[in-house]
């Protein structure tokens, strides 16, 4: 892989409290952020400026997720409420009040009209994305279900819980396939590799685990950070991925051997976050965004050199 440099393009300021969630709109220039504030904020990435409050909320937002091939943004709150808002028409499509405890994960399919929601109540709920009616709900753990991930083929679902367990389900009927016990603390992030051959998991134990998806055997363990890993995201096209952590750092890793390429942090001389980095997302091949307890979102640019 060619060498590259990372630079800060914009700092998006305006939130009054920690930011927990970030999601892009249907246009590359639109970004949404939310957290322990009174609303979901829309930003213009071309100018790096605030656009508007998209949706006022009554409790903290822990999850934002855009339903594929749509203008619908799902907003998961601490109260358990999930709101679906059309961000083009600025219209609330539905309010889903099923969970009575915080919603941490939301994942919609592109291959079928279903959406999965995970909660602190230890359950998953499955919704029809054509009419937003509840299809199923079932218990996963006695503790918080923190994060969920679909593989690219959308036939396997991974679920991470506070009890340190990762549970694997068939996405067709939500039957449980396997349980993985390789972390010593809560699971805080999950993602599948672009080729679906590996599942990457991050925990409050600061460990990054790589499982082969054939039989979900542990392939590699890396002590990736000093504290919880809150985000793992693959680059849209290059063989690398990012991790973000409570230790205030973003790390860039090679996807072929899981070796470290860069450590983006104040300690390494970058104008980065001063507090926990709670989420991270790619916008395009050259741009990613991180959000933090320090009340800012930072737009980063990668340039090949």
Short mmCIF file of C-alpha atoms in Angstrom, two decimals:
data_model
loop_
_atom_site.label_atom_id
_atom_site.label_comp_id
_atom_site.label_asym_id
_atom_site.label_seq_id
_atom_site.Cartn_x
_atom_site.Cartn_y
_atom_site.Cartn_z
CA UNK A 1 0.00 0.00 0.00
CA UNK A 2 1.22 3.50 -0.82
CA UNK A 3 2.04 5.84 2.04
CA UNK A 4 -0.52 8.45 2.94
CA UNK A 5 -0.98 11.41 5.22
CA UNK A 6 -3.93 12.28 7.42
CA UNK A 7 -4.99 15.84 8.10
CA UNK A 8 -7.85 17.50 9.90
CA UNK A 9 -10.17 19.19 7.40
CA UNK A 10 -12.84 20.63 9.72
CA UNK A 11 -13.86 20.68 13.33
CA UNK A 12 -17.66 20.72 13.58
CA UNK A 13 -18.54 22.64 16.74
CA UNK A 14 -21.94 23.41 18.19
CA UNK A 15 -22.98 20.47 20.33
CA UNK A 16 -23.26 21.37 24.00
CA UNK A 17 -22.62 17.84 25.29
CA UNK A 18 -20.86 14.59 24.27
CA UNK A 19 -21.59 13.20 20.79
CA UNK A 20 -22.32 9.47 20.55
CA UNK A 21 -23.61 8.85 17.01
CA UNK A 22 -22.71 9.81 13.44
CA UNK A 23 -24.28 8.92 10.08
CA UNK A 24 -24.03 10.23 6.52
CA UNK A 25 -26.95 11.31 4.38
CA UNK A 26 -27.79 10.23 0.85
CA UNK A 27 -25.57 13.05 -0.48
CA UNK A 28 -21.84 12.93 0.28
CA UNK A 29 -22.00 16.46 1.64
CA UNK A 30 -24.60 15.72 4.34
CA UNK A 31 -23.72 14.47 7.82
CA UNK A 32 -25.81 13.85 10.92
CA UNK A 33 -24.56 13.79 14.52
CA UNK A 34 -26.31 13.31 17.85
CA UNK A 35 -25.60 12.62 21.49
CA UNK A 36 -26.42 13.99 24.91
CA UNK A 37 -28.10 17.03 23.35
CA UNK A 38 -31.59 18.23 22.50
CA UNK A 39 -31.50 17.31 18.83
CA UNK A 40 -30.05 15.51 15.81
CA UNK A 41 -27.80 17.98 13.98
CA UNK A 42 -27.36 18.18 10.20
CA UNK A 43 -24.04 19.47 8.80
CA UNK A 44 -22.83 20.50 5.34
CA UNK A 45 -19.47 18.82 4.75
CA UNK A 46 -18.62 20.99 1.74
CA UNK A 47 -18.51 24.09 3.92
CA UNK A 48 -17.95 22.42 7.29
CA UNK A 49 -20.90 24.39 8.66
CA UNK A 50 -24.02 23.71 10.71
CA UNK A 51 -27.15 23.31 8.55
CA UNK A 52 -30.03 22.76 10.99
CA UNK A 53 -31.50 20.76 13.83
CA UNK A 54 -33.10 17.90 11.93
CA UNK A 55 -35.01 16.40 14.85
CA UNK A 56 -35.57 17.64 18.41
CA UNK A 57 -35.29 14.81 20.98
CA UNK A 58 -36.19 14.43 24.64
CA UNK A 59 -33.37 12.09 25.68
CA UNK A 60 -29.81 11.25 24.63
CA UNK A 61 -29.33 9.68 21.20
CA UNK A 62 -27.11 6.57 21.17
CA UNK A 63 -27.69 5.40 17.60
CA UNK A 64 -28.20 6.85 14.11
CA UNK A 65 -28.71 4.65 11.07
CA UNK A 66 -29.80 5.47 7.53
CA UNK A 67 -32.01 2.84 5.91
CA UNK A 68 -30.20 1.79 2.69
CA UNK A 69 -31.31 3.42 -0.59
CA UNK A 70 -33.64 5.81 1.21
CA UNK A 71 -33.88 9.25 2.78
CA UNK A 72 -34.95 7.73 6.09
CA UNK A 73 -32.81 8.21 9.19
CA UNK A 74 -33.52 6.10 12.28
CA UNK A 75 -32.78 7.67 15.66
CA UNK A 76 -32.39 5.49 18.77
CA UNK A 77 -32.74 7.20 22.14
CA UNK A 78 -31.91 6.54 25.76
CA UNK A 79 -35.66 6.43 26.49
CA UNK A 80 -36.05 3.41 24.19
CA UNK A 81 -37.84 5.44 21.52
CA UNK A 82 -36.85 4.92 17.88
CA UNK A 83 -37.88 7.70 15.49
CA UNK A 84 -37.81 7.40 11.70
CA UNK A 85 -37.43 10.76 9.99
CA UNK A 86 -37.37 11.60 6.28
CA UNK A 87 -34.44 14.01 6.18
CA UNK A 88 -35.27 15.31 2.69
CA UNK A 89 -38.90 16.14 3.49
CA UNK A 90 -38.10 16.89 7.16
CA UNK A 91 -41.04 14.75 8.15
CA UNK A 92 -41.39 12.17 10.94
CA UNK A 93 -42.46 8.89 9.35
CA UNK A 94 -42.90 6.79 12.51
CA UNK A 95 -42.18 6.60 16.23
CA UNK A 96 -41.47 3.12 17.54
CA UNK A 97 -42.04 2.87 21.29
CA UNK A 98 -41.35 -0.79 22.03
CA UNK A 99 -38.19 -0.84 24.15
CA UNK A 100 -38.39 0.69 27.61
CA UNK A 101 -34.62 0.95 28.01
CA UNK A 102 -31.94 2.63 25.87
CA UNK A 103 -31.50 1.66 22.22
CA UNK A 104 -27.85 1.14 21.28
CA UNK A 105 -27.87 -0.55 17.88
CA UNK A 106 -29.90 -0.20 14.69
CA UNK A 107 -29.24 -2.11 11.47
CA UNK A 108 -31.46 -2.23 8.36
CA UNK A 109 -31.16 -4.72 5.52
CA UNK A 110 -30.78 -3.80 1.87
CA UNK A 111 -31.88 -7.27 0.70
CA UNK A 112 -35.20 -7.33 2.58
CA UNK A 113 -37.52 -4.80 4.20
CA UNK A 114 -36.45 -5.43 7.79
CA UNK A 115 -34.63 -3.47 10.47
CA UNK A 116 -33.09 -4.76 13.71
CA UNK A 117 -32.96 -2.76 16.95
CA UNK A 118 -30.93 -3.72 20.03
CA UNK A 119 -31.50 -2.48 23.57
CA UNK A 120 -30.26 -2.35 27.14
CA UNK A 121 -33.23 -4.61 27.96
CA UNK A 122 -31.26 -7.53 26.46
CA UNK A 123 -33.54 -8.03 23.46
CA UNK A 124 -33.64 -7.52 19.71
CA UNK A 125 -36.72 -6.23 17.91
CA UNK A 126 -37.28 -6.66 14.17
CA UNK A 127 -39.37 -4.16 12.20
CA UNK A 128 -40.92 -4.00 8.74
CA UNK A 129 -39.40 -0.97 7.00
CA UNK A 130 -42.39 -0.53 4.68
CA UNK A 131 -44.94 0.14 7.44
CA UNK A 132 -42.73 0.08 10.59
CA UNK A 133 -44.78 -2.60 12.28
CA UNK A 134 -43.13 -4.94 14.79
CA UNK A 135 -42.41 -8.36 13.25
CA UNK A 136 -40.52 -10.19 16.03
CA UNK A 137 -38.81 -9.59 19.33
CA UNK A 138 -36.67 -12.02 21.26
CA UNK A 139 -34.26 -12.16 24.17
CA UNK A 140 -30.53 -12.33 23.49
CA UNK A 141 -28.90 -11.69 26.87
CA UNK A 142 -29.70 -10.86 30.46
CA UNK A 143 -27.59 -7.75 29.97
CA UNK A 144 -27.38 -4.88 27.46
CA UNK A 145 -27.20 -5.74 23.77
CA UNK A 146 -24.70 -3.08 22.79
CA UNK A 147 -23.91 -3.56 19.09
CA UNK A 148 -25.04 -5.46 16.01
CA UNK A 149 -23.47 -6.10 12.59
CA UNK A 150 -24.62 -7.70 9.36
CA UNK A 151 -22.18 -9.27 6.96
CA UNK A 152 -22.14 -7.92 3.40
CA UNK A 153 -24.11 -10.88 2.06
CA UNK A 154 -26.70 -10.16 4.78
CA UNK A 155 -27.14 -13.77 5.79
CA UNK A 156 -25.25 -13.64 9.10
CA UNK A 157 -25.90 -11.34 12.07
CA UNK A 158 -23.42 -10.76 14.90
CA UNK A 159 -24.61 -9.36 18.23
CA UNK A 160 -22.36 -8.06 21.01
CA UNK A 161 -23.49 -7.79 24.62
CA UNK A 162 -22.40 -6.37 27.95
CA UNK A 163 -21.90 -9.93 29.24
CA UNK A 164 -18.78 -10.10 26.95
CA UNK A 165 -20.44 -12.63 24.64
CA UNK A 166 -20.81 -12.40 20.87
CA UNK A 167 -23.79 -14.31 19.49
CA UNK A 168 -24.09 -15.32 15.85
CA UNK A 169 -27.51 -15.64 14.17
CA UNK A 170 -28.89 -16.68 10.81
CA UNK A 171 -30.28 -13.46 9.34
CA UNK A 172 -33.04 -15.31 7.46
CA UNK A 173 -34.94 -16.51 10.54
CA UNK A 174 -32.85 -15.18 13.48
CA UNK A 175 -31.98 -18.68 14.69
CA UNK A 176 -28.90 -18.77 16.90
CA UNK A 177 -25.84 -20.44 15.37
CA UNK A 178 -23.00 -19.91 17.81
CA UNK A 179 -21.68 -18.06 20.85
CA UNK A 180 -18.16 -16.62 20.98
CA UNK A 181 -16.46 -16.04 24.32
CA UNK A 182 -13.11 -14.35 23.67
CA UNK A 183 -13.38 -11.01 25.48
CA UNK A 184 -13.10 -10.35 29.21
CA UNK A 185 -15.47 -7.35 29.23
CA UNK A 186 -18.45 -5.85 27.39
CA UNK A 187 -18.48 -5.95 23.59
CA UNK A 188 -18.53 -2.37 22.29
CA UNK A 189 -18.03 -2.69 18.50
CA UNK A 190 -18.41 -5.23 15.69
CA UNK A 191 -17.92 -5.34 11.93
CA UNK A 192 -17.49 -7.90 9.16
CA UNK A 193 -14.70 -7.59 6.61
CA UNK A 194 -15.74 -6.54 3.08
CA UNK A 195 -15.21 -10.10 1.81
CA UNK A 196 -17.23 -11.58 4.72
CA UNK A 197 -14.32 -13.85 5.65
CA UNK A 198 -13.62 -12.22 9.01
CA UNK A 199 -15.52 -10.75 11.94
CA UNK A 200 -13.72 -8.05 13.92
CA UNK A 201 -14.81 -7.39 17.50
CA UNK A 202 -13.77 -4.72 19.98
CA UNK A 203 -14.42 -4.63 23.69
CA UNK A 204 -14.18 -2.66 26.88
CA UNK A 205 -11.08 -4.79 27.52
CA UNK A 206 -9.31 -2.81 24.73
CA UNK A 207 -8.83 -6.02 22.75
CA UNK A 208 -9.40 -6.38 19.01
CA UNK A 209 -10.31 -9.96 18.07
CA UNK A 210 -10.39 -11.32 14.53
CA UNK A 211 -12.53 -14.40 13.87
CA UNK A 212 -12.62 -16.46 10.68
CA UNK A 213 -16.27 -16.69 9.69
CA UNK A 214 -16.16 -20.27 8.38
CA UNK A 215 -16.43 -21.75 11.89
CA UNK A 216 -15.92 -18.51 13.84
CA UNK A 217 -12.55 -19.60 15.17
CA UNK A 218 -10.36 -16.91 16.73
CA UNK A 219 -7.62 -16.08 14.21
CA UNK A 220 -5.82 -13.24 15.94
CA UNK A 221 -5.94 -11.12 19.08
CA UNK A 222 -4.49 -7.60 19.24
CA UNK A 223 -4.24 -5.30 22.25
CA UNK A 224 -5.34 -2.40 20.07
CA UNK A 225 -5.95 0.42 22.55
CA UNK A 226 -5.62 1.35 26.21
CA UNK A 227 -9.39 1.51 26.84
CA UNK A 228 -12.71 0.55 25.20
CA UNK A 229 -12.88 0.25 21.40
CA UNK A 230 -16.03 2.13 20.32
CA UNK A 231 -15.74 1.86 16.54
CA UNK A 232 -14.30 -0.43 13.84
CA UNK A 233 -14.80 0.60 10.20
CA UNK A 234 -13.24 -0.68 6.97
CA UNK A 235 -12.14 1.71 4.25
CA UNK A 236 -14.59 1.74 1.30
CA UNK A 237 -11.98 0.39 -1.14
CA UNK A 238 -8.46 0.19 0.31
CA UNK A 239 -7.24 -2.77 2.44
CA UNK A 240 -7.28 -0.92 5.74
CA UNK A 241 -9.60 -0.18 8.63
CA UNK A 242 -9.95 2.28 11.51
CA UNK A 243 -10.54 1.80 15.21
CA UNK A 244 -11.67 4.51 17.64
CA UNK A 245 -11.32 4.38 21.39
CA UNK A 246 -12.07 5.87 24.76
CA UNK A 247 -8.29 6.39 25.00
CA UNK A 248 -8.75 9.45 22.68
CA UNK A 249 -7.01 7.84 19.70
CA UNK A 250 -7.94 6.72 16.19
CA UNK A 251 -5.76 3.98 14.76
CA UNK A 252 -5.35 2.92 11.14
CA UNK A 253 -4.59 -0.77 10.52
CA UNK A 254 -3.62 -2.92 7.55
CA UNK A 255 -6.43 -5.34 6.72
CA UNK A 256 -4.15 -8.12 5.49
CA UNK A 257 -2.04 -8.66 8.62
CA UNK A 258 -3.68 -6.34 11.22
CA UNK A 259 -0.49 -4.35 11.70
CA UNK A 260 -0.66 -0.73 12.81
CA UNK A 261 -0.13 2.02 10.22
CA UNK A 262 -0.91 5.22 12.13
CA UNK A 263 -1.95 6.44 15.56
CA UNK A 264 -3.97 9.65 15.31
CA UNK A 265 -3.94 11.35 18.70
CA UNK A 266 -2.83 14.46 20.53
CA UNK A 267 0.18 12.53 21.84
CA UNK A 268 1.27 11.85 18.25
CA UNK A 269 1.03 15.49 17.27
CA UNK A 270 -2.38 15.54 15.60
CA UNK A 271 -5.02 18.19 16.31
CA UNK A 272 -7.36 15.50 17.55
CA UNK A 273 -9.94 14.91 20.27
CA UNK A 274 -9.25 15.70 23.91
CA UNK A 275 -11.69 13.10 25.30
CA UNK A 276 -13.17 9.69 24.44
CA UNK A 277 -13.83 9.04 20.74
CA UNK A 278 -17.28 7.47 20.69
CA UNK A 279 -17.88 6.70 17.02
CA UNK A 280 -16.29 6.88 13.60
CA UNK A 281 -17.55 6.65 10.02
CA UNK A 282 -16.19 6.79 6.46
CA UNK A 283 -17.82 9.37 4.19
CA UNK A 284 -15.93 8.46 1.01
CA UNK A 285 -12.52 7.07 -0.03
CA UNK A 286 -10.67 10.13 1.29
CA UNK A 287 -12.81 11.32 4.18
CA UNK A 288 -13.87 10.00 7.58
CA UNK A 289 -15.53 11.58 10.62
CA UNK A 290 -14.97 11.01 14.34
CA UNK A 291 -17.20 12.16 17.22
CA UNK A 292 -16.24 12.60 20.84
CA UNK A 293 -17.08 13.37 24.45
CA UNK A 294 -15.32 16.69 23.82
CA UNK A 295 -18.53 17.86 22.03
CA UNK A 296 -16.91 18.05 18.59
CA UNK A 297 -16.96 16.09 15.35
CA UNK A 298 -13.77 16.12 13.31
CA UNK A 299 -13.71 15.62 9.55
CA UNK A 300 -10.45 13.97 8.49
CA UNK A 301 -8.92 13.73 5.03
CA UNK A 302 -6.56 11.02 3.78
CA UNK A 303 -4.18 11.84 0.92
CA UNK A 304 -1.92 9.32 -0.80
CA UNK A 305 1.71 10.51 -1.05
#
